[in-house]
Amino acid sequence: MSMYDKGSPYMVDVKKNEAVHICQCGHSKNPPYCDGSHAAHPTGEPLNYTAQKDETLGICGCGKTGNTPMCDGSHNN
């Protein structure tokens, strides 16, 4: 099962200065977070994101976004 089988975004709450590592290869067993699976799948390094403020990130769960890895609402089409 791919992280893109969810069909809707993963909502990730992050606090100011918190670092998260978001999967971009689609093979993580702990989506949307990177678990190192990209080492066996050279399709994408993780997005290393540090929040500049408290916020909620919408991470793509359908695989259709044009703004990888962020959700752009493509799952609605």
Coordinates of C-alpha atoms in Angstrom, one line a residue:
M1 CA 0.0 0.0 0.0
S2 CA 1.3 3.4 -1.0
M3 CA 1.0 6.6 1.1
Y4 CA -1.1 7.9 -1.9
D5 CA -3.9 5.4 -1.3
K6 CA -5.5 7.6 1.3
G7 CA -7.4 9.8 -1.1
S8 CA -7.4 12.8 1.1
P9 CA -4.7 15.0 2.7
Y10 CA -2.7 14.1 5.8
M11 CA -3.1 17.0 8.2
V12 CA 0.1 17.6 10.1
D13 CA 0.2 20.1 13.0
V14 CA 3.7 21.7 13.5
K15 CA 4.9 24.2 16.0
K16 CA 7.2 27.1 15.3
N17 CA 10.8 25.9 14.8
E18 CA 9.7 22.2 14.7
A19 CA 11.4 20.2 12.0
V20 CA 9.5 17.5 10.1
H21 CA 10.7 15.1 7.4
I22 CA 7.9 14.6 4.8
C23 CA 8.0 11.5 2.5
Q24 CA 8.2 12.3 -1.2
C25 CA 8.9 8.8 -2.5
G26 CA 5.5 7.4 -1.6
H27 CA 6.9 4.3 0.0
S28 CA 7.0 5.3 3.7
K29 CA 5.3 2.8 6.1
N30 CA 4.5 5.8 8.4
P31 CA 3.0 8.4 6.0
P32 CA 3.3 11.3 5.6
Y33 CA 6.6 11.1 7.5
C34 CA 9.8 9.8 6.0
D35 CA 11.0 6.4 7.3
G36 CA 14.0 6.1 5.1
S37 CA 12.3 4.0 2.4
H38 CA 13.6 6.3 -0.3
A39 CA 17.0 4.6 0.1
A40 CA 15.4 1.6 -1.8
H41 CA 13.3 3.8 -4.1
P42 CA 15.3 6.6 -5.8
T43 CA 12.1 8.6 -6.6
G44 CA 12.5 11.3 -4.0
E45 CA 14.3 12.6 -1.0
P46 CA 12.2 13.7 1.9
L47 CA 11.1 17.3 2.3
N48 CA 12.9 18.6 5.4
Y49 CA 10.6 21.3 6.6
T50 CA 11.1 23.7 9.6
A51 CA 8.0 25.6 10.6
Q52 CA 8.3 29.4 10.8
K53 CA 5.1 29.6 12.8
D54 CA 2.6 27.2 14.4
E55 CA 0.6 25.8 11.4
T56 CA -1.2 22.8 9.9
L57 CA 0.3 21.4 6.8
G58 CA -1.9 19.5 4.3
I59 CA 0.2 16.7 2.8
C60 CA -1.0 15.0 -0.3
G61 CA -2.6 11.6 0.3
C62 CA -3.9 10.9 -3.2
G63 CA -0.8 11.3 -5.4
K64 CA -2.5 13.8 -7.8
T65 CA -1.1 17.1 -6.5
G66 CA 0.8 19.4 -8.7
N67 CA 2.6 20.9 -5.7
T68 CA 4.3 17.8 -4.2
P69 CA 4.3 17.0 -1.4
M70 CA 1.6 19.6 -0.4
C71 CA -2.1 19.0 -1.1
D72 CA -3.5 21.3 -3.8
G73 CA -7.1 20.0 -3.7
S74 CA -6.6 17.7 -6.7
H75 CA -8.3 14.8 -4.8
N76 CA -11.6 16.7 -5.3
N77 CA -11.4 16.3 -9.1

